[in-house]
Amino acid sequence: MTRTQATQRRTGTFVSFLLMLLGALTMVLPFLWMLSTSLKESKLVFEFPPTWIPDPLDFANYLEVWQVAPLATGLLNSAVVTVTVVVVGTFSSTMAAFAFAKLEFPYKRALFVALLATMMIPVVVLLIPQFLVYAEIGWIDTLLPLIVPAMLGNITMIFFLRQYMFGLSNELMDAAKLDGAGYFRIYWSIFLPLCKPAIAANVIIVFMATWNDYLGPLIFTNSPENSTVQLVIASLTSYYAEQTDFPIVMAASIIAVLPVVLLFIGAQKYFVDSFAISGIKG
């Protein structure tokens, strides 16, 4: 490699780094501003020039938000819905992915195509039929409409894990069969552990989607005791935004976003690995 080529390569790397840094800042700065606002007094929110580090730091907003809104109830409801959906839904999705990837049964390809076709149906189209069905069976204003359908599996997770399992050798299954293992034992003891990176990546995505869901709880629940944390924040926003008391809303938002941030930090290794080593095969 000549000196000119080396210089051009270093320049290209530096420019790429600057572009990625700029992209990262556009995502991080709103979160930092939300954190900064949550630690301010309301009269300091609109000061100019704005300050990133409030003086003094006001932690009273984090104490007051628990008193002015049913935040604890919202967090508990969101936790119940999200944990149930993630645990049971992941189990259902991994079993379906294993079946579509490694087992042979009649109309397998047609069933998989039909399953993927449902992804093209807009969610809003299904809201009225779902509401009528749930109202008929008495599920409205309960957490069941948010939990039960999602427990049956996630189509995106099934598709992703099916493609991931295609990359795993069929010889593993053949060897396990020779040792007398059944299909569930093969799934549970061999393929499930090998899919940890892909499962972790999908768990993060499903966790975020479920935890941050606003439309579902808004449609199917209507009482404060069944509200999720997103509905609690929405009610805070509608009330305190009129009074320009944004620090209370920002404090509630920081509390609500912490579980997602902590989950991503804890599982980011698996999240990166899954996209690094998984290919779209088969």
Coordinates of C-alpha atoms in Angstrom, one line a residue:
M1 CA 0.0 0.0 0.0
T2 CA 1.4 3.4 -1.0
R3 CA 1.6 6.4 1.3
T4 CA -1.1 8.1 -0.7
Q5 CA -3.4 5.1 -0.3
A6 CA -2.7 4.9 3.4
T7 CA -3.5 8.6 3.8
Q8 CA -6.7 8.2 1.9
R9 CA -7.7 5.2 4.0
R10 CA -7.0 7.1 7.3
T11 CA -9.0 10.1 6.0
G12 CA -11.9 7.9 5.1
T13 CA -11.8 6.2 8.5
F14 CA -11.7 9.6 10.2
V15 CA -14.7 10.9 8.2
S16 CA -16.7 7.7 8.9
F17 CA -15.9 8.1 12.6
L18 CA -17.1 11.7 12.6
L19 CA -20.3 10.7 10.8
M20 CA -21.0 7.9 13.3
L21 CA -20.2 10.2 16.2
L22 CA -22.7 12.8 14.8
G23 CA -25.3 10.1 14.5
A24 CA -24.7 8.9 18.0
L25 CA -25.0 12.5 19.4
T26 CA -28.3 13.0 17.7
M27 CA -29.6 10.0 19.7
V28 CA -27.9 10.6 23.0
L29 CA -28.5 14.4 23.3
P30 CA -32.3 14.2 23.7
F31 CA -31.9 11.7 26.5
L32 CA -29.3 13.9 28.2
W33 CA -31.6 16.9 27.8
M34 CA -34.5 14.9 29.3
L35 CA -32.2 14.0 32.3
S36 CA -31.1 17.6 32.7
T37 CA -34.7 18.9 32.6
S38 CA -35.8 16.4 35.2
L39 CA -33.2 17.9 37.6
K40 CA -34.3 21.5 37.1
E41 CA -36.8 23.7 38.8
S42 CA -39.7 24.5 36.4
K43 CA -38.8 28.2 36.1
L44 CA -35.3 27.2 34.8
V45 CA -36.5 25.0 31.9
F46 CA -36.9 27.8 29.4
E47 CA -34.0 30.0 30.4
F48 CA -31.6 31.2 27.7
P49 CA -28.9 30.2 27.2
P50 CA -29.9 26.7 28.3
T51 CA -27.8 25.0 30.9
W52 CA -27.0 21.3 30.7
I53 CA -26.0 20.9 34.3
P54 CA -28.6 22.5 36.6
D55 CA -27.5 24.6 39.5
P56 CA -28.8 23.6 41.9
L57 CA -29.7 20.0 41.2
D58 CA -33.3 19.5 42.1
F59 CA -34.2 15.8 42.9
A60 CA -37.5 16.8 44.4
N61 CA -39.2 16.0 41.0
Y62 CA -38.3 12.3 41.4
L63 CA -40.0 12.2 44.8
E64 CA -43.0 14.3 43.8
V65 CA -43.9 12.3 40.7
W66 CA -44.8 9.2 42.9
Q67 CA -47.3 11.4 44.8
V68 CA -49.0 13.2 41.9
A69 CA -49.5 10.2 39.6
P70 CA -50.1 6.4 40.0
L71 CA -46.6 5.7 38.6
A72 CA -46.0 2.7 40.9
T73 CA -49.2 1.1 39.6
G74 CA -48.2 1.9 36.0
L75 CA -44.8 0.4 36.4
L76 CA -46.2 -2.8 38.0
N77 CA -48.7 -3.3 35.2
S78 CA -46.1 -2.7 32.6
A79 CA -43.8 -5.1 34.3
V80 CA -46.4 -7.8 34.5
V81 CA -47.3 -7.5 30.9
T82 CA -43.8 -7.2 29.6
V83 CA -42.2 -10.0 31.6
T84 CA -45.1 -12.4 30.8
V85 CA -45.0 -11.6 27.1
V86 CA -41.2 -11.8 26.9
V87 CA -40.9 -15.1 28.8
V88 CA -43.9 -17.0 27.4
G89 CA -43.8 -15.4 24.0
T90 CA -40.1 -16.2 23.6
F91 CA -40.7 -19.8 24.5
S92 CA -43.6 -20.0 21.9
S93 CA -41.6 -18.2 19.2
T94 CA -38.4 -20.4 19.6
M95 CA -40.5 -23.6 19.5
A96 CA -42.2 -22.4 16.3
A97 CA -38.9 -21.3 14.8
F98 CA -37.3 -24.7 15.6
A99 CA -40.3 -26.5 13.9
F100 CA -40.1 -24.4 10.8
A101 CA -36.3 -24.6 10.5
K102 CA -35.6 -28.3 11.4
L103 CA -38.7 -30.4 11.3
E104 CA -40.6 -31.7 8.3
F105 CA -44.4 -31.7 8.3
P106 CA -47.1 -31.2 5.7
Y107 CA -47.6 -27.7 4.2
K108 CA -44.7 -26.3 6.2
R109 CA -43.6 -23.8 3.6
A110 CA -47.2 -22.7 2.9
L111 CA -47.9 -22.2 6.6
F112 CA -44.7 -20.2 7.0
V113 CA -45.6 -18.0 4.0
A114 CA -49.1 -17.5 5.5
L115 CA -47.5 -16.6 8.8
L116 CA -45.3 -14.0 7.1
A117 CA -48.2 -12.6 5.1
T118 CA -49.9 -11.5 8.4
M119 CA -47.0 -9.1 8.9
M120 CA -48.4 -7.0 6.0
I121 CA -51.7 -6.4 7.8
P122 CA -51.6 -3.0 9.5
V123 CA -52.2 -3.2 13.2
V124 CA -54.9 -0.5 13.2
V125 CA -57.0 -2.6 10.8
L126 CA -57.3 -5.3 13.5
L127 CA -58.1 -2.9 16.4
I128 CA -61.9 -2.8 16.0
P129 CA -62.4 -6.6 15.5
Q130 CA -60.1 -7.2 18.4
F131 CA -62.0 -4.8 20.6
L132 CA -65.3 -6.4 19.7
V133 CA -64.0 -9.9 20.5
Y134 CA -62.4 -8.8 23.8
A135 CA -65.6 -6.9 24.8
E136 CA -67.7 -10.0 24.1
I137 CA -65.5 -12.2 26.4
G138 CA -65.1 -9.6 29.1
W139 CA -61.5 -8.7 28.6
I140 CA -61.8 -4.9 28.2
D141 CA -60.2 -2.9 31.0
T142 CA -58.0 -5.8 31.9
L143 CA -54.4 -6.7 31.1
L144 CA -55.4 -9.9 29.2
P145 CA -55.6 -8.3 25.7
L146 CA -52.1 -7.1 26.1
I147 CA -50.8 -10.4 27.4
V148 CA -52.6 -13.4 25.8
P149 CA -52.2 -12.7 22.1
A150 CA -48.5 -11.9 22.5
M151 CA -47.9 -15.1 24.5
L152 CA -48.7 -17.1 21.4
G153 CA -45.5 -15.9 19.7
N154 CA -44.0 -13.0 17.8
I155 CA -43.9 -13.3 14.0
T156 CA -40.7 -11.2 13.6
M157 CA -38.9 -13.3 16.2
I158 CA -40.1 -16.6 14.6
F159 CA -38.7 -15.4 11.2
F160 CA -35.4 -14.2 12.6
L161 CA -34.8 -17.3 14.7
R162 CA -35.8 -19.6 11.9
Q163 CA -33.2 -18.0 9.7
Y164 CA -30.7 -18.3 12.5
M165 CA -31.4 -22.0 13.1
F166 CA -30.9 -22.7 9.4
G167 CA -27.3 -21.9 9.9
L168 CA -26.9 -24.6 12.6
S169 CA -25.8 -28.0 11.4
N170 CA -28.5 -30.7 10.9
E171 CA -25.8 -33.2 12.1
L172 CA -26.5 -32.0 15.7
M173 CA -30.1 -33.2 15.4
D174 CA -29.1 -36.5 13.8
A175 CA -26.5 -37.2 16.5
A176 CA -29.1 -36.4 19.2
K177 CA -31.7 -38.8 17.6
L178 CA -29.1 -41.6 17.6
D179 CA -28.7 -41.0 21.3
G180 CA -32.5 -41.4 21.8
A181 CA -33.4 -37.7 22.3
G182 CA -36.9 -36.6 21.3
Y183 CA -37.6 -33.4 19.4
F184 CA -38.4 -31.4 22.5
R185 CA -35.1 -32.5 24.2
I186 CA -33.2 -31.6 21.0
Y187 CA -34.8 -28.2 20.9
W188 CA -34.3 -27.5 24.7
S189 CA -30.8 -28.9 25.2
I190 CA -29.1 -28.3 21.9
F191 CA -30.7 -25.6 19.7
L192 CA -32.0 -23.3 22.3
P193 CA -28.5 -22.8 24.0
L194 CA -26.9 -22.3 20.6
C195 CA -29.4 -19.5 19.8
K196 CA -28.7 -17.4 22.9
P197 CA -27.3 -14.4 20.9
A198 CA -30.3 -14.3 18.5
I199 CA -32.8 -14.8 21.4
A200 CA -31.2 -12.0 23.4
A201 CA -31.4 -9.6 20.5
N202 CA -35.0 -10.4 19.9
V203 CA -35.8 -10.3 23.7
I204 CA -34.5 -6.7 23.7
I205 CA -36.7 -5.7 20.8
V206 CA -39.8 -7.4 22.1
F207 CA -39.2 -5.9 25.6
M208 CA -38.9 -2.4 24.2
A209 CA -41.9 -2.8 22.0
T210 CA -44.1 -4.2 24.8
W211 CA -42.8 -1.8 27.5
N212 CA -43.3 1.2 25.2
D213 CA -46.6 0.2 23.8
Y214 CA -49.1 3.0 24.1
L215 CA -51.9 2.2 21.6
G216 CA -52.8 -1.1 23.0
P217 CA -53.3 0.0 26.6
L218 CA -55.1 3.1 25.4
I219 CA -57.6 1.1 23.5
F220 CA -58.2 -1.8 25.8
T221 CA -57.9 -0.3 29.3
N222 CA -59.6 2.7 30.8
S223 CA -59.2 2.7 34.5
P224 CA -56.2 4.0 36.5
E225 CA -55.6 0.7 38.2
N226 CA -55.0 -1.0 34.9
S227 CA -53.0 1.7 33.2
T228 CA -49.5 1.0 32.1
V229 CA -46.6 3.4 32.6
Q230 CA -46.9 4.9 29.2
L231 CA -50.5 5.9 29.9
V232 CA -49.5 7.4 33.2
I233 CA -46.8 9.5 31.5
A234 CA -49.3 10.6 28.8
S235 CA -51.7 11.8 31.5
L236 CA -48.9 13.6 33.3
T237 CA -48.0 15.3 30.0
S238 CA -51.5 16.5 29.2
Y239 CA -51.8 17.9 32.7
Y240 CA -48.4 19.4 33.5
A241 CA -47.6 20.6 30.0
E242 CA -50.4 23.1 30.3
Q243 CA -48.7 24.4 33.4
T244 CA -45.2 24.3 31.8
D245 CA -44.1 22.0 34.6
F246 CA -42.0 19.8 32.4
P247 CA -39.5 18.6 35.0
I248 CA -42.2 16.3 36.5
V249 CA -42.9 14.7 33.2
M250 CA -39.2 14.3 32.4
A251 CA -38.6 12.7 35.8
A252 CA -41.4 10.2 35.1
S253 CA -39.9 9.5 31.6
I254 CA -36.5 8.8 33.0
I255 CA -37.9 6.3 35.5
A256 CA -39.9 4.6 32.8
V257 CA -37.0 4.4 30.4
L258 CA -34.5 2.9 32.9
P259 CA -35.6 -0.7 32.6
V260 CA -35.0 -0.6 28.8
V261 CA -31.6 1.0 29.2
L262 CA -30.4 -1.4 31.8
L263 CA -31.6 -4.4 29.8
F264 CA -29.8 -3.2 26.7
I265 CA -26.6 -2.5 28.7
G266 CA -26.7 -6.0 30.2
A267 CA -27.5 -7.8 27.0
Q268 CA -25.6 -5.7 24.4
K269 CA -22.9 -8.3 23.9
Y270 CA -25.5 -10.8 22.7
F271 CA -27.3 -8.1 20.7
V272 CA -24.2 -7.3 18.7
D273 CA -23.1 -10.9 18.4
S274 CA -26.4 -12.0 16.9
F275 CA -26.1 -9.5 14.1
A276 CA -22.4 -10.2 13.6
I277 CA -22.7 -14.0 13.1
S278 CA -26.2 -14.5 11.8
G279 CA -26.9 -14.5 8.1
I280 CA -30.1 -14.8 6.2
K281 CA -30.0 -18.3 4.9
G282 CA -32.2 -20.9 3.4

